[in-house]
Amino acid sequence: MDLTKEDENILNGSAGNAAAKSMKILTALGEIYGAEKLIPVGSVQIAGVSYHNLGDAGLEYLAELALDGKVKVKTTLNPAGMDLTDWRKLGISPDFAEKQLKVVDAFSKMGVDTTCTCTPYLIGNLPKFGEHIAWSESSAVTYINSVVGARTNREGGPSAIAAAIVGKTPAYGLHLDENRLADVHVKVEAKVKTLPDYGALGYFIGNNAQLKIPYITGLKKSSLDMLKSFSASVVTYGAKPLYHIEGVTPEAKGMEVPQEKLVVTQKDLDDSYNVLNDEIGGIEFVSLGCPHCSIGEVGEIAEFLDGKKVKDGVELWVALARPVKKLADEKGYTKIIEDAGGKMACDTCMVVAPLKGRFKTIATTSAKACFYARGKNDMKVRLGSFQDCLNASVTGRWGA
Ligand code: F3S
């Protein structure tokens, strides 16, 4: 890989230990993937923030980088393992909280913007079309590549931190024009109208277009929230973190439609729901906001809960970025949700919080959450609309 004189100097320690270590990671990655050079990035988003995932080894690594490491570009964080200020209300232990705050403190020392969210594009970390960036969280990477047309690979936590400190990333994979073309034409014949429909569709396409880039027709009415949900699902279940939708996403225009074809029928969508859902009646936990809620979604939740009560024994989380919560406070949504017994879960989510063993069943609008709730937290799941999930929160039952 061709390095500039400045890159070489950084590698040799001219900008300090953290920068040298970061440059080593980036050059090693570049060599592995055959990159010709490093390219500047406009922003970074770092996943692997929860102490639950990092452990003490991860915390030590960050603390060492923070001794002399400083980020060069706008850098935000993925959700942490808890609400950073109101962690007690979510049932987090003081020991866990202490470690999690140390993790966030290390990022803060490096100059990272510690808004912990998987939807940074809703709160000001919004790259331009064609801009090179280095983001990690899979749903955010997929959304930003596809819906906005910015360019990023799905970075691991360490490579994203390295990119933030150096301000560059190796030019390979989805940074290059030739790797952004569609591989398979997905013709959607099923009726895809609701948020969970988009999640179930993502499940089907991800499973049937493993490591491919879909070019999708038949989805012209997709809203931002639907695309947010679809982005989370399609990559979780196996597609590449980039898709094109005819008439919706920017790079679809003028793109050659691939020969390989995948048709999604109504039966395929119905079967996907059947696979994603477990047969359960009682619901102990309702988790909304995967990916983190937009202000429109919080408004929909508040409208449903106005004057209602979450059933005793059921826990309801509304996961969102702190700036979105601030807006929800101002609009009166937070008061309505909290008066009903719901909990605003800022900075975190049900996947990265230490929840294993606390709940046996979960209702969610997110097909991605179904995957992790089952696989990571041993919960039985139900996938449905906001109405379905909120109804379960007040009755304690699915479909009652
Ligand atoms: Fe975001 Fe957590 Fe879902 S990081 S996409 S809310 S699993």
mmCIF file of C-alpha atoms and ligand atoms in Angstrom:
data_model
loop_
_atom_site.group_PDB
_atom_site.id
_atom_site.type_symbol
_atom_site.label_atom_id
_atom_site.label_comp_id
_atom_site.label_asym_id
_atom_site.label_seq_id
_atom_site.Cartn_x
_atom_site.Cartn_y
_atom_site.Cartn_z
ATOM 1 C CA MET A 1 0.000 0.000 0.000
ATOM 2 C CA ASP A 2 1.280 3.481 -0.895
ATOM 3 C CA LEU A 3 1.713 5.615 2.193
ATOM 4 C CA THR A 4 2.286 9.354 2.128
ATOM 5 C CA LYS A 5 5.283 10.795 3.945
ATOM 6 C CA GLU A 6 2.913 11.948 6.692
ATOM 7 C CA ASP A 7 1.363 8.444 6.991
ATOM 8 C CA GLU A 8 4.876 6.994 7.376
ATOM 9 C CA ASN A 9 5.810 9.527 10.015
ATOM 10 C CA ILE A 10 2.681 8.681 11.995
ATOM 11 C CA LEU A 11 3.504 4.978 11.667
ATOM 12 C CA ASN A 12 6.957 5.731 13.054
ATOM 13 C CA GLY A 13 5.557 7.493 16.098
ATOM 14 C CA SER A 14 5.765 11.192 15.151
ATOM 15 C CA ALA A 15 2.181 11.781 16.352
ATOM 16 C CA GLY A 16 2.414 9.643 19.488
ATOM 17 C CA ASN A 17 1.681 6.070 20.534
ATOM 18 C CA ALA A 18 -2.070 5.975 19.920
ATOM 19 C CA ALA A 19 -1.659 7.370 16.409
ATOM 20 C CA ALA A 20 1.184 4.912 15.627
ATOM 21 C CA LYS A 21 -0.868 1.982 16.914
ATOM 22 C CA SER A 22 -3.861 3.176 14.892
ATOM 23 C CA MET A 23 -1.796 3.541 11.728
ATOM 24 C CA LYS A 24 -0.495 -0.014 12.228
ATOM 25 C CA ILE A 25 -4.073 -1.313 12.377
ATOM 26 C CA LEU A 26 -5.097 0.610 9.242
ATOM 27 C CA THR A 27 -2.059 -0.441 7.191
ATOM 28 C CA ALA A 28 -2.468 -4.089 8.246
ATOM 29 C CA LEU A 29 -6.137 -3.967 7.219
ATOM 30 C CA GLY A 30 -5.218 -2.292 3.941
ATOM 31 C CA GLU A 31 -2.623 -4.988 3.166
ATOM 32 C CA ILE A 32 -5.107 -7.794 3.933
ATOM 33 C CA TYR A 33 -7.779 -6.338 1.641
ATOM 34 C CA GLY A 34 -5.437 -5.145 -1.108
ATOM 35 C CA ALA A 35 -6.048 -1.395 -0.635
ATOM 36 C CA GLU A 36 -3.744 0.848 -2.678
ATOM 37 C CA LYS A 37 -3.829 3.770 -0.263
ATOM 38 C CA LEU A 38 -5.455 5.418 2.719
ATOM 39 C CA ILE A 39 -8.233 7.930 2.057
ATOM 40 C CA PRO A 40 -9.506 10.730 4.342
ATOM 41 C CA VAL A 41 -12.815 10.119 6.106
ATOM 42 C CA GLY A 42 -15.436 12.733 6.941
ATOM 43 C CA SER A 43 -16.747 11.035 10.081
ATOM 44 C CA VAL A 44 -16.487 7.917 12.237
ATOM 45 C CA GLN A 45 -19.022 5.922 14.235
ATOM 46 C CA ILE A 46 -17.659 3.428 16.754
ATOM 47 C CA ALA A 47 -19.428 0.221 17.858
ATOM 48 C CA GLY A 48 -18.325 -1.992 20.738
ATOM 49 C CA VAL A 49 -19.075 0.568 23.426
ATOM 50 C CA SER A 50 -20.947 -1.571 25.942
ATOM 51 C CA TYR A 51 -18.822 -2.810 28.840
ATOM 52 C CA HIS A 52 -20.923 -5.963 28.525
ATOM 53 C CA ASN A 53 -19.146 -6.663 25.214
ATOM 54 C CA LEU A 54 -15.767 -5.023 25.914
ATOM 55 C CA GLY A 55 -14.956 -6.444 29.345
ATOM 56 C CA ASP A 56 -11.853 -5.366 31.257
ATOM 57 C CA ALA A 57 -9.502 -6.115 28.351
ATOM 58 C CA GLY A 58 -11.405 -3.697 26.106
ATOM 59 C CA LEU A 59 -11.509 -1.060 28.813
ATOM 60 C CA GLU A 60 -7.731 -1.316 29.306
ATOM 61 C CA TYR A 61 -7.147 -1.001 25.552
ATOM 62 C CA LEU A 62 -9.237 2.186 25.415
ATOM 63 C CA ALA A 63 -7.634 3.670 28.525
ATOM 64 C CA GLU A 64 -4.194 3.176 26.959
ATOM 65 C CA LEU A 65 -5.261 4.802 23.667
ATOM 66 C CA ALA A 66 -6.737 7.723 25.620
ATOM 67 C CA LEU A 67 -3.341 8.535 27.158
ATOM 68 C CA ASP A 68 -2.320 10.445 24.017
ATOM 69 C CA GLY A 69 -4.956 9.622 21.366
ATOM 70 C CA LYS A 70 -7.195 12.361 19.915
ATOM 71 C CA VAL A 71 -9.758 11.945 17.152
ATOM 72 C CA LYS A 72 -9.277 14.041 14.015
ATOM 73 C CA VAL A 73 -12.835 13.929 12.627
ATOM 74 C CA LYS A 74 -16.389 13.999 13.967
ATOM 75 C CA THR A 75 -16.766 10.731 15.865
ATOM 76 C CA THR A 76 -19.855 9.339 17.604
ATOM 77 C CA LEU A 77 -20.542 6.162 19.589
ATOM 78 C CA ASN A 78 -22.929 3.251 19.254
ATOM 79 C CA PRO A 79 -25.225 2.451 22.221
ATOM 80 C CA ALA A 80 -23.573 1.672 25.545
ATOM 81 C CA GLY A 81 -24.706 -0.954 28.052
ATOM 82 C CA MET A 82 -26.904 1.478 29.963
ATOM 83 C CA ASP A 83 -28.515 4.899 30.095
ATOM 84 C CA LEU A 84 -25.475 6.978 31.050
ATOM 85 C CA THR A 85 -27.305 9.119 33.586
ATOM 86 C CA ASP A 86 -30.449 7.225 34.549
ATOM 87 C CA TRP A 87 -29.014 3.695 34.653
ATOM 88 C CA ARG A 88 -30.635 2.695 37.964
ATOM 89 C CA LYS A 89 -34.153 2.857 36.544
ATOM 90 C CA LEU A 90 -33.145 0.241 33.945
ATOM 91 C CA GLY A 91 -32.022 -2.173 36.675
ATOM 92 C CA ILE A 92 -28.273 -1.817 35.975
ATOM 93 C CA SER A 93 -25.903 -2.703 38.833
ATOM 94 C CA PRO A 94 -23.536 -0.047 40.310
ATOM 95 C CA ASP A 95 -20.510 -2.247 39.458
ATOM 96 C CA PHE A 96 -21.477 -2.406 35.802
ATOM 97 C CA ALA A 97 -22.267 1.327 35.756
ATOM 98 C CA GLU A 98 -18.846 2.209 37.152
ATOM 99 C CA LYS A 99 -17.054 0.266 34.407
ATOM 100 C CA GLN A 100 -19.349 1.556 31.660
ATOM 101 C CA LEU A 101 -18.724 5.151 32.705
ATOM 102 C CA LYS A 102 -14.957 4.500 32.566
ATOM 103 C CA VAL A 103 -15.358 3.274 28.977
ATOM 104 C CA VAL A 104 -17.261 6.408 27.990
ATOM 105 C CA ASP A 105 -14.769 8.581 29.831
ATOM 106 C CA ALA A 106 -11.904 7.084 27.798
ATOM 107 C CA PHE A 107 -13.737 7.927 24.565
ATOM 108 C CA SER A 108 -14.484 11.404 25.855
ATOM 109 C CA LYS A 109 -10.780 12.006 26.605
ATOM 110 C CA MET A 110 -10.054 11.189 22.966
ATOM 111 C CA GLY A 111 -12.481 13.904 21.839
ATOM 112 C CA VAL A 112 -15.302 11.535 20.828
ATOM 113 C CA ASP A 113 -18.835 12.919 20.890
ATOM 114 C CA THR A 114 -20.359 10.546 23.462
ATOM 115 C CA THR A 115 -23.909 10.558 22.124
ATOM 116 C CA CYS A 116 -24.407 6.787 22.120
ATOM 117 C CA THR A 117 -26.743 5.859 19.301
ATOM 118 C CA CYS A 118 -27.097 3.559 16.316
ATOM 119 C CA THR A 119 -28.944 6.329 14.434
ATOM 120 C CA PRO A 120 -26.269 9.066 14.395
ATOM 121 C CA TYR A 121 -27.770 10.268 11.106
ATOM 122 C CA LEU A 122 -30.825 11.460 13.082
ATOM 123 C CA ILE A 123 -28.765 13.668 15.399
ATOM 124 C CA GLY A 124 -26.241 15.512 13.270
ATOM 125 C CA ASN A 125 -23.691 12.922 12.118
ATOM 126 C CA LEU A 126 -25.054 12.931 8.568
ATOM 127 C CA PRO A 127 -22.485 12.491 5.790
ATOM 128 C CA LYS A 128 -22.966 13.678 2.225
ATOM 129 C CA PHE A 129 -23.571 11.559 -0.868
ATOM 130 C CA GLY A 130 -20.287 9.969 -1.965
ATOM 131 C CA GLU A 131 -18.410 10.976 1.200
ATOM 132 C CA HIS A 132 -15.950 8.413 2.588
ATOM 133 C CA ILE A 133 -16.579 7.581 6.243
ATOM 134 C CA ALA A 134 -15.674 4.783 8.685
ATOM 135 C CA TRP A 135 -18.708 3.555 10.613
ATOM 136 C CA SER A 136 -19.180 0.317 12.547
ATOM 137 C CA GLU A 137 -22.763 -0.316 13.608
ATOM 138 C CA SER A 138 -24.242 -2.643 10.990
ATOM 139 C CA SER A 139 -27.682 -1.005 10.679
ATOM 140 C CA ALA A 140 -26.184 2.488 10.485
ATOM 141 C CA VAL A 141 -23.580 1.352 7.936
ATOM 142 C CA THR A 142 -26.291 -0.201 5.768
ATOM 143 C CA TYR A 143 -28.582 2.836 6.039
ATOM 144 C CA ILE A 144 -25.878 5.361 5.280
ATOM 145 C CA ASN A 145 -24.411 3.388 2.337
ATOM 146 C CA SER A 146 -27.826 2.735 0.822
ATOM 147 C CA VAL A 147 -30.184 5.598 1.643
ATOM 148 C CA VAL A 148 -27.644 8.441 1.730
ATOM 149 C CA GLY A 149 -24.999 7.054 -0.631
ATOM 150 C CA ALA A 150 -22.037 7.750 1.657
ATOM 151 C CA ARG A 151 -19.296 5.092 1.536
ATOM 152 C CA THR A 152 -18.158 2.871 4.361
ATOM 153 C CA ASN A 153 -17.186 -0.689 5.060
ATOM 154 C CA ARG A 154 -18.566 -2.277 8.191
ATOM 155 C CA GLU A 155 -15.721 -1.419 10.523
ATOM 156 C CA GLY A 156 -14.854 -3.322 13.660
ATOM 157 C CA GLY A 157 -14.543 -1.273 16.858
ATOM 158 C CA PRO A 158 -10.691 -1.076 16.806
ATOM 159 C CA SER A 159 -10.477 -0.171 13.103
ATOM 160 C CA ALA A 160 -13.100 2.559 13.552
ATOM 161 C CA ILE A 161 -11.192 4.067 16.501
ATOM 162 C CA ALA A 162 -7.995 3.876 14.432
ATOM 163 C CA ALA A 163 -9.710 5.678 11.535
ATOM 164 C CA ALA A 164 -10.927 8.382 13.931
ATOM 165 C CA ILE A 165 -7.442 8.976 15.354
ATOM 166 C CA VAL A 166 -5.687 8.983 11.974
ATOM 167 C CA GLY A 167 -8.587 10.577 10.049
ATOM 168 C CA LYS A 168 -8.226 8.009 7.258
ATOM 169 C CA THR A 169 -9.270 4.494 6.235
ATOM 170 C CA PRO A 170 -7.912 2.008 3.660
ATOM 171 C CA ALA A 171 -9.541 2.354 0.232
ATOM 172 C CA TYR A 172 -11.115 -1.054 -0.375
ATOM 173 C CA GLY A 173 -14.534 -2.744 -0.406
ATOM 174 C CA LEU A 174 -17.530 -0.409 -0.462
ATOM 175 C CA HIS A 175 -15.336 2.681 -0.858
ATOM 176 C CA LEU A 176 -14.736 1.678 -4.494
ATOM 177 C CA ASP A 177 -17.258 2.204 -7.347
ATOM 178 C CA GLU A 178 -16.899 -1.312 -8.717
ATOM 179 C CA ASN A 179 -17.867 -2.930 -5.396
ATOM 180 C CA ARG A 180 -21.129 -0.993 -5.040
ATOM 181 C CA LEU A 181 -22.970 -2.527 -7.982
ATOM 182 C CA ALA A 182 -25.982 -4.769 -7.354
ATOM 183 C CA ASP A 183 -25.626 -8.575 -7.584
ATOM 184 C CA VAL A 184 -29.247 -9.720 -7.502
ATOM 185 C CA HIS A 185 -32.574 -8.264 -8.621
ATOM 186 C CA VAL A 186 -35.122 -8.672 -5.811
ATOM 187 C CA LYS A 187 -38.662 -8.261 -7.102
ATOM 188 C CA VAL A 188 -41.035 -7.631 -4.200
ATOM 189 C CA GLU A 189 -44.533 -8.869 -5.041
ATOM 190 C CA ALA A 190 -45.647 -9.173 -1.386
ATOM 191 C CA LYS A 191 -47.516 -6.318 0.275
ATOM 192 C CA VAL A 192 -44.897 -4.576 2.400
ATOM 193 C CA LYS A 193 -46.551 -1.755 4.310
ATOM 194 C CA THR A 194 -45.666 -1.708 7.999
ATOM 195 C CA LEU A 195 -42.473 -1.409 10.019
ATOM 196 C CA PRO A 196 -42.354 -5.122 10.917
ATOM 197 C CA ASP A 197 -43.132 -5.975 7.260
ATOM 198 C CA TYR A 198 -39.871 -4.225 6.345
ATOM 199 C CA GLY A 199 -38.079 -6.205 9.061
ATOM 200 C CA ALA A 200 -39.538 -9.510 7.836
ATOM 201 C CA LEU A 201 -38.615 -8.578 4.252
ATOM 202 C CA GLY A 202 -35.056 -7.857 5.403
ATOM 203 C CA TYR A 203 -34.988 -11.297 7.003
ATOM 204 C CA PHE A 204 -36.071 -12.967 3.754
ATOM 205 C CA ILE A 205 -33.716 -11.018 1.492
ATOM 206 C CA GLY A 206 -30.764 -11.330 3.893
ATOM 207 C CA ASN A 207 -31.228 -15.077 4.058
ATOM 208 C CA ASN A 208 -31.585 -15.512 0.304
ATOM 209 C CA ALA A 209 -28.976 -13.001 -0.853
ATOM 210 C CA GLN A 210 -26.105 -13.888 1.466
ATOM 211 C CA LEU A 211 -23.149 -11.525 0.984
ATOM 212 C CA LYS A 212 -24.834 -9.965 -2.042
ATOM 213 C CA ILE A 213 -26.003 -6.448 -2.867
ATOM 214 C CA PRO A 214 -29.715 -6.435 -3.719
ATOM 215 C CA TYR A 215 -31.367 -4.203 -6.326
ATOM 216 C CA ILE A 216 -34.948 -4.061 -5.108
ATOM 217 C CA THR A 217 -38.064 -3.208 -7.099
ATOM 218 C CA GLY A 218 -41.599 -2.824 -5.751
ATOM 219 C CA LEU A 219 -40.898 -0.703 -2.643
ATOM 220 C CA LYS A 220 -41.421 2.859 -3.833
ATOM 221 C CA LYS A 221 -43.310 4.103 -0.774
ATOM 222 C CA SER A 222 -40.631 3.400 1.840
ATOM 223 C CA SER A 223 -40.384 5.958 4.675
ATOM 224 C CA LEU A 224 -37.212 6.817 6.603
ATOM 225 C CA ASP A 225 -38.346 4.709 9.589
ATOM 226 C CA MET A 226 -39.112 1.743 7.349
ATOM 227 C CA LEU A 227 -35.713 1.972 5.665
ATOM 228 C CA LYS A 228 -34.070 2.234 9.094
ATOM 229 C CA SER A 229 -35.756 -1.020 10.127
ATOM 230 C CA PHE A 230 -35.025 -2.734 6.804
ATOM 231 C CA SER A 231 -31.355 -1.712 6.966
ATOM 232 C CA ALA A 232 -31.010 -3.321 10.397
ATOM 233 C CA SER A 233 -32.687 -6.531 9.324
ATOM 234 C CA VAL A 234 -31.235 -7.214 5.861
ATOM 235 C CA VAL A 235 -27.625 -7.022 7.088
ATOM 236 C CA THR A 236 -28.300 -8.967 10.298
ATOM 237 C CA TYR A 237 -29.587 -11.886 8.249
ATOM 238 C CA GLY A 238 -26.712 -11.986 5.786
ATOM 239 C CA ALA A 239 -26.752 -9.461 2.911
ATOM 240 C CA LYS A 240 -23.914 -6.979 2.336
ATOM 241 C CA PRO A 241 -24.374 -3.616 4.115
ATOM 242 C CA LEU A 242 -25.615 -1.937 0.921
ATOM 243 C CA TYR A 243 -28.826 -2.196 -1.096
ATOM 244 C CA HIS A 244 -30.425 -0.215 -3.880
ATOM 245 C CA ILE A 245 -34.170 0.416 -4.207
ATOM 246 C CA GLU A 246 -35.565 1.547 -7.536
ATOM 247 C CA GLY A 247 -37.033 5.043 -7.212
ATOM 248 C CA VAL A 248 -35.851 5.433 -3.588
ATOM 249 C CA THR A 249 -32.087 5.194 -3.030
ATOM 250 C CA PRO A 250 -29.672 7.482 -4.895
ATOM 251 C CA GLU A 251 -27.349 4.967 -6.556
ATOM 252 C CA ALA A 252 -30.233 2.900 -7.960
ATOM 253 C CA LYS A 253 -30.755 5.516 -10.656
ATOM 254 C CA GLY A 254 -29.208 4.351 -13.907
ATOM 255 C CA MET A 255 -27.842 1.150 -12.347
ATOM 256 C CA GLU A 256 -27.895 -1.957 -14.521
ATOM 257 C CA VAL A 257 -30.486 -4.404 -13.177
ATOM 258 C CA PRO A 258 -28.751 -7.734 -12.387
ATOM 259 C CA GLN A 259 -29.709 -10.907 -14.274
ATOM 260 C CA GLU A 260 -29.972 -13.032 -11.142
ATOM 261 C CA LYS A 261 -33.497 -12.711 -9.772
ATOM 262 C CA LEU A 262 -35.198 -13.332 -6.433
ATOM 263 C CA VAL A 263 -38.983 -12.921 -6.192
ATOM 264 C CA VAL A 264 -40.577 -12.214 -2.802
ATOM 265 C CA THR A 265 -44.160 -13.459 -2.726
ATOM 266 C CA GLN A 266 -46.785 -12.886 -0.038
ATOM 267 C CA LYS A 267 -46.197 -16.466 1.118
ATOM 268 C CA ASP A 268 -42.457 -15.748 1.513
ATOM 269 C CA LEU A 269 -43.250 -12.751 3.727
ATOM 270 C CA ASP A 270 -45.836 -14.692 5.774
ATOM 271 C CA ASP A 271 -43.382 -17.596 6.184
ATOM 272 C CA SER A 272 -40.711 -15.128 7.345
ATOM 273 C CA TYR A 273 -43.018 -13.897 10.101
ATOM 274 C CA ASN A 274 -43.614 -17.517 11.119
ATOM 275 C CA VAL A 275 -39.885 -18.156 11.451
ATOM 276 C CA LEU A 276 -39.226 -14.909 13.314
ATOM 277 C CA ASN A 277 -42.050 -15.410 15.820
ATOM 278 C CA ASP A 278 -42.224 -17.821 18.723
ATOM 279 C CA GLU A 279 -45.562 -19.160 19.924
ATOM 280 C CA ILE A 280 -46.003 -17.284 23.166
ATOM 281 C CA GLY A 281 -48.913 -15.593 24.868
ATOM 282 C CA GLY A 282 -47.497 -13.730 27.876
ATOM 283 C CA ILE A 283 -45.056 -10.842 27.354
ATOM 284 C CA GLU A 284 -42.613 -9.697 30.078
ATOM 285 C CA PHE A 285 -40.552 -7.144 28.145
ATOM 286 C CA VAL A 286 -41.493 -4.742 25.351
ATOM 287 C CA SER A 287 -38.524 -3.125 23.629
ATOM 288 C CA LEU A 288 -39.088 -0.402 21.038
ATOM 289 C CA GLY A 289 -36.395 1.501 19.179
ATOM 290 C CA CYS A 290 -34.198 -0.960 17.306
ATOM 291 C CA PRO A 291 -32.675 0.948 15.595
ATOM 292 C CA HIS A 292 -33.126 3.888 17.991
ATOM 293 C CA CYS A 293 -36.465 5.699 17.652
ATOM 294 C CA SER A 294 -36.989 8.776 15.531
ATOM 295 C CA ILE A 295 -39.014 11.596 17.098
ATOM 296 C CA GLY A 296 -41.964 10.553 14.891
ATOM 297 C CA GLU A 297 -41.866 7.050 16.369
ATOM 298 C CA VAL A 298 -41.701 8.402 19.933
ATOM 299 C CA GLY A 299 -44.769 10.525 19.108
ATOM 300 C CA GLU A 300 -46.614 7.415 17.895
ATOM 301 C CA ILE A 301 -45.755 5.610 21.145
ATOM 302 C CA ALA A 302 -46.922 8.567 23.267
ATOM 303 C CA GLU A 303 -50.163 8.826 21.327
ATOM 304 C CA PHE A 304 -50.973 5.175 22.027
ATOM 305 C CA LEU A 305 -50.017 5.302 25.721
ATOM 306 C CA ASP A 306 -51.815 8.550 26.551
ATOM 307 C CA GLY A 307 -54.112 7.733 29.477
ATOM 308 C CA LYS A 308 -53.091 4.039 29.583
ATOM 309 C CA LYS A 309 -50.927 2.060 32.045
ATOM 310 C CA VAL A 310 -48.203 -0.476 31.386
ATOM 311 C CA LYS A 311 -49.280 -3.663 33.146
ATOM 312 C CA ASP A 312 -47.622 -4.554 36.447
ATOM 313 C CA GLY A 313 -44.827 -7.045 35.800
ATOM 314 C CA VAL A 314 -44.230 -5.825 32.220
ATOM 315 C CA GLU A 315 -41.212 -3.639 31.418
ATOM 316 C CA LEU A 316 -41.437 -1.209 28.481
ATOM 317 C CA TRP A 317 -38.287 0.414 27.060
ATOM 318 C CA VAL A 318 -38.228 3.146 24.442
ATOM 319 C CA ALA A 319 -34.630 3.199 23.205
ATOM 320 C CA LEU A 320 -33.407 6.439 21.664
ATOM 321 C CA ALA A 321 -30.585 8.939 21.341
ATOM 322 C CA ARG A 322 -30.345 11.539 24.096
ATOM 323 C CA PRO A 323 -30.935 14.517 21.734
ATOM 324 C CA VAL A 324 -34.129 12.826 20.480
ATOM 325 C CA LYS A 325 -35.208 12.333 24.110
ATOM 326 C CA LYS A 326 -34.649 16.067 24.704
ATOM 327 C CA LEU A 327 -37.016 16.821 21.849
ATOM 328 C CA ALA A 328 -39.479 14.271 23.246
ATOM 329 C CA ASP A 329 -39.267 16.051 26.634
ATOM 330 C CA GLU A 330 -40.119 19.358 24.994
ATOM 331 C CA LYS A 331 -43.032 17.921 23.052
ATOM 332 C CA GLY A 332 -44.498 16.295 26.173
ATOM 333 C CA TYR A 333 -44.010 12.734 24.861
ATOM 334 C CA THR A 334 -41.633 11.709 27.673
ATOM 335 C CA LYS A 335 -44.136 12.669 30.373
ATOM 336 C CA ILE A 336 -46.936 10.694 28.710
ATOM 337 C CA ILE A 337 -44.740 7.591 28.292
ATOM 338 C CA GLU A 338 -43.331 7.778 31.834
ATOM 339 C CA ASP A 339 -46.757 8.489 33.378
ATOM 340 C CA ALA A 340 -47.938 5.297 31.683
ATOM 341 C CA GLY A 341 -45.050 3.397 33.299
ATOM 342 C CA GLY A 342 -42.773 3.176 30.255
ATOM 343 C CA LYS A 343 -39.022 3.870 30.508
ATOM 344 C CA MET A 344 -37.063 6.114 28.182
ATOM 345 C CA ALA A 345 -33.806 4.217 27.610
ATOM 346 C CA CYS A 346 -31.269 6.733 26.306
ATOM 347 C CA ASP A 347 -27.781 5.737 25.097
ATOM 348 C CA THR A 348 -28.502 1.986 25.168
ATOM 349 C CA CYS A 349 -30.648 -0.844 23.817
ATOM 350 C CA MET A 350 -31.894 -4.294 24.758
ATOM 351 C CA VAL A 351 -29.090 -6.019 22.853
ATOM 352 C CA VAL A 352 -26.060 -4.307 24.387
ATOM 353 C CA ALA A 353 -27.473 -3.918 27.932
ATOM 354 C CA PRO A 354 -26.743 -6.810 30.344
ATOM 355 C CA LEU A 355 -30.246 -8.321 30.255
ATOM 356 C CA LYS A 356 -29.633 -12.067 30.040
ATOM 357 C CA GLY A 357 -31.844 -13.903 32.527
ATOM 358 C CA ARG A 358 -34.072 -10.921 33.382
ATOM 359 C CA PHE A 359 -36.897 -11.578 30.903
ATOM 360 C CA LYS A 360 -38.111 -14.746 29.213
ATOM 361 C CA THR A 361 -40.274 -13.091 26.551
ATOM 362 C CA ILE A 362 -40.058 -9.945 24.430
ATOM 363 C CA ALA A 363 -42.277 -8.049 22.000
ATOM 364 C CA THR A 364 -40.517 -5.885 19.420
ATOM 365 C CA THR A 365 -41.047 -4.113 16.097
ATOM 366 C CA SER A 366 -37.558 -5.131 14.958
ATOM 367 C CA ALA A 367 -36.527 -8.292 13.110
ATOM 368 C CA LYS A 368 -32.923 -7.542 14.131
ATOM 369 C CA ALA A 369 -33.972 -7.507 17.784
ATOM 370 C CA CYS A 370 -35.627 -10.927 17.269
ATOM 371 C CA PHE A 371 -32.271 -12.364 16.205
ATOM 372 C CA TYR A 372 -30.321 -11.032 19.191
ATOM 373 C CA ALA A 373 -33.049 -11.484 21.793
ATOM 374 C CA ARG A 374 -33.109 -15.182 20.927
ATOM 375 C CA GLY A 375 -29.442 -15.764 20.252
ATOM 376 C CA LYS A 376 -27.885 -13.586 22.919
ATOM 377 C CA ASN A 377 -30.484 -13.214 25.643
ATOM 378 C CA ASP A 378 -32.394 -16.525 25.380
ATOM 379 C CA MET A 379 -35.772 -14.790 25.068
ATOM 380 C CA LYS A 380 -38.831 -15.967 23.145
ATOM 381 C CA VAL A 381 -39.926 -13.260 20.714
ATOM 382 C CA ARG A 382 -42.940 -11.705 19.027
ATOM 383 C CA LEU A 383 -42.528 -9.333 16.097
ATOM 384 C CA GLY A 384 -45.276 -6.791 15.402
ATOM 385 C CA SER A 385 -46.246 -3.165 14.886
ATOM 386 C CA PHE A 386 -45.974 -0.421 17.507
ATOM 387 C CA GLN A 387 -49.691 -0.957 18.136
ATOM 388 C CA ASP A 388 -49.206 -4.725 18.659
ATOM 389 C CA CYS A 389 -46.231 -4.242 20.999
ATOM 390 C CA LEU A 390 -47.784 -1.402 23.000
ATOM 391 C CA ASN A 391 -50.991 -3.340 23.321
ATOM 392 C CA ALA A 392 -48.913 -6.192 24.782
ATOM 393 C CA SER A 393 -47.321 -3.750 27.227
ATOM 394 C CA VAL A 394 -50.701 -2.768 28.686
ATOM 395 C CA THR A 395 -52.275 -6.233 28.663
ATOM 396 C CA GLY A 396 -49.210 -8.402 29.309
ATOM 397 C CA ARG A 397 -50.332 -10.643 26.475
ATOM 398 C CA TRP A 398 -49.681 -10.873 22.748
ATOM 399 C CA GLY A 399 -52.770 -10.320 20.628
ATOM 400 C CA ALA A 400 -55.106 -10.009 23.609
HETATM 401 FE FE1 F3S B 1 -29.384 -0.244 17.516
HETATM 402 FE FE2 F3S B 1 -29.222 -1.940 19.482
HETATM 403 FE FE3 F3S B 1 -30.860 -2.406 17.464
HETATM 404 S S1 F3S B 1 -27.528 -0.921 18.523
HETATM 405 S S2 F3S B 1 -29.883 -1.450 15.724
HETATM 406 S S3 F3S B 1 -31.003 -0.733 18.957
HETATM 407 S S4 F3S B 1 -29.552 -3.897 18.450
#
